[in-house]
Amino acid sequence: MDPIQNPENHNIENQNLEKRIKRHVIAKPHGFFAATLPGLEALCLDELKRTGIPATDAVVATGGIEFTGRLHDLYLANLTLRTTNRLLMRLGTFTAANFRQLEKKLDQVPWELFVTPEATCMLNVTSKQSRLIHTKAIEERFKNSMARKKSPIGGSAGRNRETSGPAQQIFVRVHNDRFTVSMDSSGDLLHKRGVKTHGGRAPVRETMAAAILMLAGYDPAAPLIDPMCGSGTFSLEAAMMAENIPAGWFRDFAFMDWPAFKAKQWQHIRQVAEKSIIPVKHPVIFASDTDAAAVQKLAETVHVRHLSTTIRVGEMDFFALRPRDLSASSGVSAKTGLIVLNPPYGRRLGSRKVAETTVGRICAKLTSDFKGWKVALLLPDKHLLAAIPFNTVSRDLNHGGLKITLAIGRVL
């Protein structure tokens, strides 16, 4: 019998590979990178430290946080972090000034430990200030190297899914002939919580909404009003915070298709996290909008995700809303809390004069009916800060490529 076809030899190869995966991937610490929104790196670092993930070496880097940990820590970071866009695992760094050197270096990369043979791999290559500047040629060398060394185990170490999962993404960054090779562990960007499928007007990504709530000092024990809720991103994020539901509780991740993935370990991580989920008995979040269709979709999502005891959804105009109405309908005191306002800005808000008028009306409503409340107000232009009649702290944010200003203050 051909030794290559010998089942006994194949089993031995698989066992040896499993041992290598355990020794070099599961047992070893790795370098990780938590990519976050520009300007929110410090907030992400603080969040990372508060999750219980050992991150004593965590530091702010360009575009995110560098830290060291084991696979367990990477899984937990994907599950819990609210302000992170993507989590990468560093596979290695090396120097190569020509393609021959690159090919030799790639021969040393044990791709079979990280990628299953059925996985579709997507490479993202950038090169700056290096002698190897042809990214397509670099990508070709990487693909050839990976094709030669992918794991023969396939999905047996992962989820055993009948259909292949999302493509595995490999990020290659070349700078001054120095290659940094990383593997994406998240799959879809982490703002895709898996909570809702509908969009809305002037949408804010979930990661941005979480960051704004943190910056505003959101207290889950106090009422939160989201009176221009649109698709309900702020309300849903606040509800997950109030119940301590992990950010990634309702979704899957790319690492679930890695050869090193162990379903029992992941199940244990989720079971531990589930013990910390605290159901809320009475509504503390009040979402409303004048858009009946948006309100209906949000109400459906709230019902499906079993958040009805936490979020009260209704069709209402902000300018007709009074805090005492919420107290009467919910039985919860709404004397003070946080009100988050994301008016439709940009083209939808119209000209500068229209924007000034709208912000003026909002501020007049706040000073009339919401004295003592904390406010987080998104503005399309920094000059609109002058229209706010109470003291605020402002923060410039990047929202989908648009520059916006967050104003945080307390109504006097």
Short mmCIF file of C-alpha atoms in Angstrom, two decimals:
data_model
loop_
_atom_site.label_atom_id
_atom_site.label_comp_id
_atom_site.label_asym_id
_atom_site.label_seq_id
_atom_site.Cartn_x
_atom_site.Cartn_y
_atom_site.Cartn_z
CA MET A 1 0.00 0.00 0.00
CA ASP A 2 1.18 3.48 -0.82
CA PRO A 3 2.33 4.98 2.52
CA ILE A 4 0.66 8.24 1.59
CA GLN A 5 -2.68 6.43 1.34
CA ASN A 6 -2.10 4.33 4.46
CA PRO A 7 -4.82 5.29 6.99
CA GLU A 8 -2.46 4.49 9.86
CA ASN A 9 0.14 6.94 8.56
CA HIS A 10 -2.53 9.56 8.03
CA ASN A 11 -3.75 9.16 11.63
CA ILE A 12 -0.19 9.53 12.91
CA GLU A 13 0.24 12.70 10.85
CA ASN A 14 -2.98 14.09 12.28
CA GLN A 15 -1.92 13.24 15.83
CA ASN A 16 1.45 14.88 15.31
CA LEU A 17 -0.21 17.97 13.89
CA GLU A 18 -2.63 18.12 16.83
CA LYS A 19 0.35 18.01 19.21
CA ARG A 20 2.07 20.83 17.31
CA ILE A 21 -1.10 22.92 17.38
CA LYS A 22 -1.44 22.38 21.13
CA ARG A 23 2.21 23.21 21.79
CA HIS A 24 2.73 26.12 19.41
CA VAL A 25 -0.73 27.71 19.17
CA ILE A 26 -2.86 26.80 22.18
CA ALA A 27 -0.22 26.72 24.93
CA LYS A 28 1.94 29.63 23.81
CA PRO A 29 1.26 33.33 24.38
CA HIS A 30 0.81 35.40 21.22
CA GLY A 31 0.87 39.04 20.27
CA PHE A 32 -2.55 40.54 19.56
CA PHE A 33 -3.74 43.82 18.08
CA ALA A 34 -7.14 45.35 18.88
CA ALA A 35 -7.99 47.75 16.05
CA THR A 36 -10.26 50.58 17.13
CA LEU A 37 -11.75 53.80 15.83
CA PRO A 38 -9.34 56.74 15.45
CA GLY A 39 -9.07 58.70 18.68
CA LEU A 40 -10.61 55.97 20.84
CA GLU A 41 -7.45 53.98 21.54
CA ALA A 42 -7.19 55.09 25.18
CA LEU A 43 -10.85 54.22 25.78
CA CYS A 44 -10.30 50.79 24.26
CA LEU A 45 -7.24 50.24 26.46
CA ASP A 46 -9.24 51.10 29.57
CA GLU A 47 -12.01 48.73 28.48
CA LEU A 48 -9.51 45.93 27.85
CA LYS A 49 -8.12 46.27 31.35
CA ARG A 50 -11.61 46.21 32.87
CA THR A 51 -12.59 42.93 31.18
CA GLY A 52 -10.33 40.81 33.36
CA ILE A 53 -8.09 39.89 30.43
CA PRO A 54 -4.43 39.84 31.57
CA ALA A 55 -3.07 42.84 29.68
CA THR A 56 -0.24 44.18 31.80
CA ASP A 57 1.85 44.77 28.68
CA ALA A 58 -0.99 46.43 26.72
CA VAL A 59 0.03 49.66 25.05
CA VAL A 60 -1.58 52.20 22.74
CA ALA A 61 -0.31 51.91 19.17
CA THR A 62 -1.33 53.60 15.94
CA GLY A 63 -4.94 52.59 15.30
CA GLY A 64 -5.38 50.34 18.30
CA ILE A 65 -3.94 48.40 21.22
CA GLU A 66 -1.05 45.93 21.23
CA PHE A 67 -1.16 43.26 23.94
CA THR A 68 0.01 39.71 24.67
CA GLY A 69 -2.09 36.75 25.75
CA ARG A 70 -3.24 33.24 25.03
CA LEU A 71 -6.02 32.09 22.72
CA HIS A 72 -8.46 32.16 25.63
CA ASP A 73 -7.76 35.89 26.02
CA LEU A 74 -8.31 36.49 22.31
CA TYR A 75 -11.64 34.65 22.39
CA LEU A 76 -12.73 36.61 25.46
CA ALA A 77 -11.69 39.92 23.89
CA ASN A 78 -13.79 39.20 20.80
CA LEU A 79 -16.75 38.29 22.98
CA THR A 80 -16.64 41.21 25.39
CA LEU A 81 -14.95 44.33 23.98
CA ARG A 82 -17.46 46.95 22.85
CA THR A 83 -15.19 49.57 21.27
CA THR A 84 -12.97 47.33 19.13
CA ASN A 85 -13.40 46.93 15.36
CA ARG A 86 -11.26 43.84 14.84
CA LEU A 87 -8.82 41.62 16.73
CA LEU A 88 -5.70 40.32 14.99
CA MET A 89 -3.26 37.62 16.07
CA ARG A 90 0.36 38.23 15.10
CA LEU A 91 1.79 35.25 13.20
CA GLY A 92 5.27 36.65 12.87
CA THR A 93 7.63 39.37 11.75
CA PHE A 94 10.65 39.13 9.47
CA THR A 95 12.78 41.14 7.07
CA ALA A 96 12.95 40.53 3.33
CA ALA A 97 14.45 42.89 0.74
CA ASN A 98 13.82 40.72 -2.34
CA PHE A 99 11.47 37.95 -3.43
CA ARG A 100 14.00 35.18 -2.91
CA GLN A 101 14.41 36.21 0.72
CA LEU A 102 10.64 36.48 1.06
CA GLU A 103 10.10 32.95 -0.26
CA LYS A 104 12.68 31.55 2.16
CA LYS A 105 11.04 33.32 5.08
CA LEU A 106 7.59 32.10 4.06
CA ASP A 107 8.86 28.50 3.94
CA GLN A 108 9.35 28.82 7.70
CA VAL A 109 5.76 29.90 8.42
CA PRO A 110 3.69 26.90 9.71
CA TRP A 111 0.46 27.82 7.94
CA GLU A 112 -0.95 24.36 8.68
CA LEU A 113 -1.22 25.33 12.35
CA PHE A 114 -3.47 28.30 11.62
CA VAL A 115 -5.47 27.63 8.44
CA THR A 116 -7.59 24.63 7.47
CA PRO A 117 -7.33 23.36 3.86
CA GLU A 118 -10.95 24.17 2.98
CA ALA A 119 -10.67 27.78 4.17
CA THR A 120 -10.78 30.56 1.61
CA CYS A 121 -7.97 32.95 2.48
CA MET A 122 -8.08 36.63 1.65
CA LEU A 123 -4.84 38.60 1.82
CA ASN A 124 -4.67 42.28 2.60
CA VAL A 125 -1.20 43.54 1.65
CA THR A 126 0.24 47.03 2.04
CA SER A 127 3.84 48.08 1.43
CA LYS A 128 5.48 51.41 2.27
CA GLN A 129 9.09 52.57 2.06
CA SER A 130 10.24 49.08 1.08
CA ARG A 131 12.08 47.55 -1.85
CA LEU A 132 9.24 45.08 -2.38
CA ILE A 133 6.42 47.40 -3.40
CA HIS A 134 4.38 45.19 -5.76
CA THR A 135 1.60 44.03 -3.47
CA LYS A 136 0.13 41.58 -6.00
CA ALA A 137 3.49 39.83 -6.34
CA ILE A 138 3.83 39.67 -2.55
CA GLU A 139 0.31 38.26 -2.31
CA GLU A 140 1.14 35.58 -4.89
CA ARG A 141 4.14 34.39 -2.84
CA PHE A 142 2.02 34.19 0.28
CA LYS A 143 -0.72 32.22 -1.46
CA ASN A 144 1.77 29.74 -2.90
CA SER A 145 3.32 29.24 0.52
CA MET A 146 -0.06 28.72 2.16
CA ALA A 147 -1.22 26.27 -0.51
CA ARG A 148 1.79 24.05 0.20
CA LYS A 149 1.37 23.90 3.95
CA LYS A 150 -2.32 24.08 4.92
CA SER A 151 -3.48 21.65 7.60
CA PRO A 152 -4.72 18.23 6.37
CA ILE A 153 -7.00 18.02 9.40
CA GLY A 154 -9.58 20.29 7.85
CA GLY A 155 -12.52 21.29 9.99
CA SER A 156 -12.26 18.39 12.43
CA ALA A 157 -10.67 20.63 15.06
CA GLY A 158 -13.19 23.41 14.53
CA ARG A 159 -16.96 23.52 14.37
CA ASN A 160 -17.50 20.69 11.87
CA ARG A 161 -19.86 22.87 9.89
CA GLU A 162 -21.34 21.51 6.70
CA THR A 163 -20.63 24.76 4.88
CA SER A 164 -17.43 26.73 5.00
CA GLY A 165 -17.34 29.76 7.24
CA PRO A 166 -16.31 33.29 6.38
CA ALA A 167 -13.03 33.71 4.58
CA GLN A 168 -9.95 33.84 6.78
CA GLN A 169 -8.20 37.17 6.38
CA ILE A 170 -4.43 37.51 6.51
CA PHE A 171 -3.02 41.03 6.92
CA VAL A 172 0.50 41.68 5.62
CA ARG A 173 2.09 45.02 6.46
CA VAL A 174 5.49 45.86 4.95
CA HIS A 175 7.42 48.87 6.16
CA ASN A 176 11.14 49.46 5.63
CA ASP A 177 11.43 45.86 4.34
CA ARG A 178 9.98 44.61 7.65
CA PHE A 179 7.02 42.22 7.25
CA THR A 180 4.34 41.95 9.94
CA VAL A 181 1.94 39.07 9.31
CA SER A 182 -1.36 38.90 11.22
CA MET A 183 -4.49 36.79 11.10
CA ASP A 184 -7.96 38.19 11.67
CA SER A 185 -9.78 36.41 14.50
CA SER A 186 -13.07 38.32 14.27
CA GLY A 187 -14.50 37.75 10.78
CA ASP A 188 -17.18 40.41 10.29
CA LEU A 189 -16.20 43.70 11.88
CA LEU A 190 -17.14 43.67 15.54
CA HIS A 191 -19.68 46.47 15.27
CA LYS A 192 -21.88 43.81 13.66
CA ARG A 193 -23.25 42.49 16.92
CA GLY A 194 -25.77 40.14 15.36
CA VAL A 195 -28.50 41.87 17.36
CA LYS A 196 -30.35 43.64 14.54
CA THR A 197 -30.47 43.39 10.77
CA HIS A 198 -32.25 46.66 9.99
CA GLY A 199 -30.59 50.01 9.40
CA GLY A 200 -31.79 53.54 9.94
CA ARG A 201 -31.23 57.19 9.20
CA ALA A 202 -27.91 58.73 10.19
CA PRO A 203 -26.77 55.37 11.59
CA VAL A 204 -24.05 55.19 14.22
CA ARG A 205 -22.01 52.01 14.37
CA GLU A 206 -22.42 49.96 17.51
CA THR A 207 -18.75 50.41 18.46
CA MET A 208 -19.13 54.18 18.19
CA ALA A 209 -22.39 54.14 20.16
CA ALA A 210 -20.73 52.14 22.93
CA ALA A 211 -17.82 54.59 23.02
CA ILE A 212 -20.18 57.59 23.21
CA LEU A 213 -22.11 56.02 26.09
CA MET A 214 -18.84 55.37 27.94
CA LEU A 215 -17.58 58.90 27.30
CA ALA A 216 -20.90 60.28 28.56
CA GLY A 217 -20.55 58.30 31.78
CA TYR A 218 -23.64 56.16 31.18
CA ASP A 219 -24.95 54.64 34.41
CA PRO A 220 -27.06 51.54 33.65
CA ALA A 221 -28.94 52.06 36.92
CA ALA A 222 -30.24 55.45 35.75
CA PRO A 223 -32.77 56.09 32.97
CA LEU A 224 -31.55 56.64 29.41
CA ILE A 225 -33.69 58.38 26.80
CA ASP A 226 -32.97 57.89 23.09
CA PRO A 227 -35.64 60.17 21.56
CA MET A 228 -34.34 60.17 17.97
CA CYS A 229 -33.54 56.48 18.05
CA GLY A 230 -33.72 55.61 14.34
CA SER A 231 -32.64 51.96 14.20
CA GLY A 232 -32.06 51.97 17.95
CA THR A 233 -28.31 51.49 18.10
CA PHE A 234 -27.84 53.56 21.26
CA SER A 235 -30.76 51.88 23.01
CA LEU A 236 -29.64 48.37 22.13
CA GLU A 237 -26.04 49.06 23.17
CA ALA A 238 -27.23 50.57 26.45
CA ALA A 239 -29.49 47.58 27.08
CA MET A 240 -26.61 45.16 26.59
CA MET A 241 -24.55 47.23 29.03
CA ALA A 242 -27.42 47.36 31.54
CA GLU A 243 -27.83 43.58 31.45
CA ASN A 244 -24.08 42.98 31.13
CA ILE A 245 -24.63 41.04 27.90
CA PRO A 246 -21.27 40.62 26.10
CA ALA A 247 -20.94 42.64 22.89
CA GLY A 248 -20.44 39.50 20.77
CA TRP A 249 -23.04 37.34 22.48
CA PHE A 250 -25.27 37.00 19.40
CA ARG A 251 -22.64 36.33 16.70
CA ASP A 252 -19.89 34.02 15.47
CA PHE A 253 -16.20 34.72 14.88
CA ALA A 254 -13.52 33.71 12.39
CA PHE A 255 -11.46 31.93 15.07
CA MET A 256 -14.22 29.32 15.31
CA ASP A 257 -12.85 27.86 12.06
CA TRP A 258 -9.21 27.73 13.14
CA PRO A 259 -7.52 24.32 13.56
CA ALA A 260 -6.79 25.24 17.21
CA PHE A 261 -10.43 26.02 18.06
CA LYS A 262 -11.96 23.80 20.73
CA ALA A 263 -15.74 23.98 20.99
CA LYS A 264 -15.76 22.88 24.65
CA GLN A 265 -13.39 25.68 25.62
CA TRP A 266 -15.58 28.24 23.84
CA GLN A 267 -18.69 26.81 25.49
CA HIS A 268 -17.01 27.20 28.88
CA ILE A 269 -16.10 30.84 28.14
CA ARG A 270 -19.72 31.57 27.23
CA GLN A 271 -21.06 29.76 30.31
CA VAL A 272 -18.85 31.86 32.58
CA ALA A 273 -19.95 35.05 30.80
CA GLU A 274 -23.61 34.04 31.03
CA LYS A 275 -23.42 33.90 34.82
CA SER A 276 -22.71 37.65 34.83
CA ILE A 277 -25.74 38.56 32.73
CA ILE A 278 -28.24 40.40 34.94
CA PRO A 279 -31.82 40.71 33.61
CA VAL A 280 -33.44 44.09 34.26
CA LYS A 281 -36.90 43.93 35.84
CA HIS A 282 -38.23 47.34 34.77
CA PRO A 283 -37.56 49.48 31.66
CA VAL A 284 -34.62 51.85 32.16
CA ILE A 285 -34.14 52.73 28.47
CA PHE A 286 -36.72 54.68 26.51
CA ALA A 287 -36.42 54.71 22.72
CA SER A 288 -38.69 56.74 20.49
CA ASP A 289 -38.86 58.31 17.05
CA THR A 290 -41.35 59.88 14.68
CA ASP A 291 -40.54 57.23 12.06
CA ALA A 292 -43.22 54.58 12.59
CA ALA A 293 -41.45 51.97 10.45
CA ALA A 294 -38.17 52.38 12.34
CA VAL A 295 -39.98 52.13 15.68
CA GLN A 296 -41.73 48.95 14.56
CA LYS A 297 -38.49 47.30 13.45
CA LEU A 298 -36.77 48.22 16.67
CA ALA A 299 -39.68 46.88 18.72
CA GLU A 300 -39.44 43.58 16.84
CA THR A 301 -35.70 43.35 17.53
CA VAL A 302 -36.23 44.14 21.22
CA HIS A 303 -38.82 41.35 21.41
CA VAL A 304 -36.69 38.79 19.57
CA ARG A 305 -33.64 39.52 21.75
CA HIS A 306 -35.71 39.34 24.97
CA LEU A 307 -34.93 42.94 25.90
CA SER A 308 -38.53 44.07 26.41
CA THR A 309 -38.12 44.42 30.17
CA THR A 310 -35.14 46.74 29.63
CA ILE A 311 -36.19 48.88 26.65
CA ARG A 312 -39.51 50.66 26.18
CA VAL A 313 -40.09 51.54 22.50
CA GLY A 314 -42.67 54.04 21.27
CA GLU A 315 -43.55 56.38 18.43
CA MET A 316 -43.18 59.93 19.67
CA ASP A 317 -41.83 63.34 18.73
CA PHE A 318 -38.94 64.44 20.94
CA PHE A 319 -40.40 67.94 21.16
CA ALA A 320 -43.57 66.51 22.73
CA LEU A 321 -41.70 64.27 25.18
CA ARG A 322 -41.59 64.94 28.93
CA PRO A 323 -39.67 62.84 31.49
CA ARG A 324 -42.72 62.52 33.77
CA ASP A 325 -44.58 60.78 30.93
CA LEU A 326 -41.98 58.02 31.03
CA SER A 327 -42.34 57.68 34.79
CA ALA A 328 -46.11 57.36 34.48
CA SER A 329 -45.95 54.68 31.77
CA SER A 330 -43.14 52.57 33.23
CA GLY A 331 -43.37 52.97 36.98
CA VAL A 332 -39.70 53.96 37.08
CA SER A 333 -38.57 57.35 38.33
CA ALA A 334 -37.18 59.38 35.45
CA LYS A 335 -36.18 62.48 37.42
CA THR A 336 -32.67 62.53 35.95
CA GLY A 337 -30.55 60.35 33.73
CA LEU A 338 -28.85 60.50 30.36
CA ILE A 339 -30.43 61.67 27.11
CA VAL A 340 -28.63 60.76 23.88
CA LEU A 341 -29.48 62.73 20.75
CA ASN A 342 -28.40 61.83 17.24
CA PRO A 343 -30.39 64.11 14.93
CA PRO A 344 -30.19 63.33 11.20
CA TYR A 345 -27.14 65.34 10.23
CA GLY A 346 -25.14 65.94 7.05
CA ARG A 347 -27.26 66.15 3.93
CA ARG A 348 -30.36 65.04 5.80
CA LEU A 349 -30.15 67.95 8.24
CA GLY A 350 -29.85 70.47 5.44
CA SER A 351 -27.97 73.75 5.30
CA ARG A 352 -25.92 75.33 8.07
CA LYS A 353 -28.82 77.65 8.88
CA VAL A 354 -31.22 74.71 9.16
CA ALA A 355 -28.74 72.87 11.37
CA GLU A 356 -28.43 75.90 13.68
CA THR A 357 -32.21 76.16 13.90
CA THR A 358 -32.58 72.44 14.69
CA VAL A 359 -29.89 72.48 17.39
CA GLY A 360 -31.44 75.63 18.84
CA ARG A 361 -34.84 73.93 19.11
CA ILE A 362 -33.26 70.87 20.73
CA CYS A 363 -31.44 72.99 23.32
CA ALA A 364 -34.61 74.97 24.07
CA LYS A 365 -36.47 71.71 24.69
CA LEU A 366 -33.70 70.41 26.92
CA THR A 367 -33.55 73.54 29.09
CA SER A 368 -37.34 73.58 29.35
CA ASP A 369 -38.03 69.96 30.33
CA PHE A 370 -34.74 68.17 31.11
CA LYS A 371 -33.03 70.27 33.78
CA GLY A 372 -30.47 68.20 35.68
CA TRP A 373 -30.17 65.58 32.93
CA LYS A 374 -26.85 64.66 31.37
CA VAL A 375 -26.81 65.08 27.58
CA ALA A 376 -24.76 63.50 24.81
CA LEU A 377 -25.49 65.40 21.59
CA LEU A 378 -23.98 64.60 18.20
CA LEU A 379 -23.34 67.65 16.03
CA PRO A 380 -22.48 67.78 12.31
CA ASP A 381 -20.25 70.82 12.75
CA LYS A 382 -18.12 72.04 15.64
CA HIS A 383 -19.38 75.61 15.24
CA LEU A 384 -22.77 74.44 16.57
CA LEU A 385 -21.27 74.13 20.04
CA ALA A 386 -21.86 77.87 20.35
CA ALA A 387 -25.61 77.26 20.18
CA ILE A 388 -25.63 75.16 23.36
CA PRO A 389 -26.65 77.31 26.37
CA PHE A 390 -25.01 75.09 29.03
CA ASN A 391 -21.42 73.99 29.59
CA THR A 392 -20.23 71.03 27.54
CA VAL A 393 -17.10 69.02 26.93
CA SER A 394 -16.61 68.29 23.23
CA ARG A 395 -14.90 65.47 21.41
CA ASP A 396 -14.21 65.20 17.68
CA LEU A 397 -15.12 61.80 16.26
CA ASN A 398 -14.81 60.05 12.92
CA HIS A 399 -18.21 58.67 11.97
CA GLY A 400 -18.19 56.65 8.74
CA GLY A 401 -15.62 58.95 7.18
CA LEU A 402 -17.45 62.06 8.39
CA LYS A 403 -16.08 64.34 11.06
CA ILE A 404 -18.64 64.93 13.79
CA THR A 405 -18.54 66.49 17.23
CA LEU A 406 -19.83 64.94 20.42
CA ALA A 407 -20.98 67.41 23.06
CA ILE A 408 -21.41 66.12 26.63
CA GLY A 409 -22.83 68.25 29.42
CA ARG A 410 -25.54 68.67 32.03
CA VAL A 411 -28.64 70.77 31.42
CA LEU A 412 -28.92 73.75 33.75
#
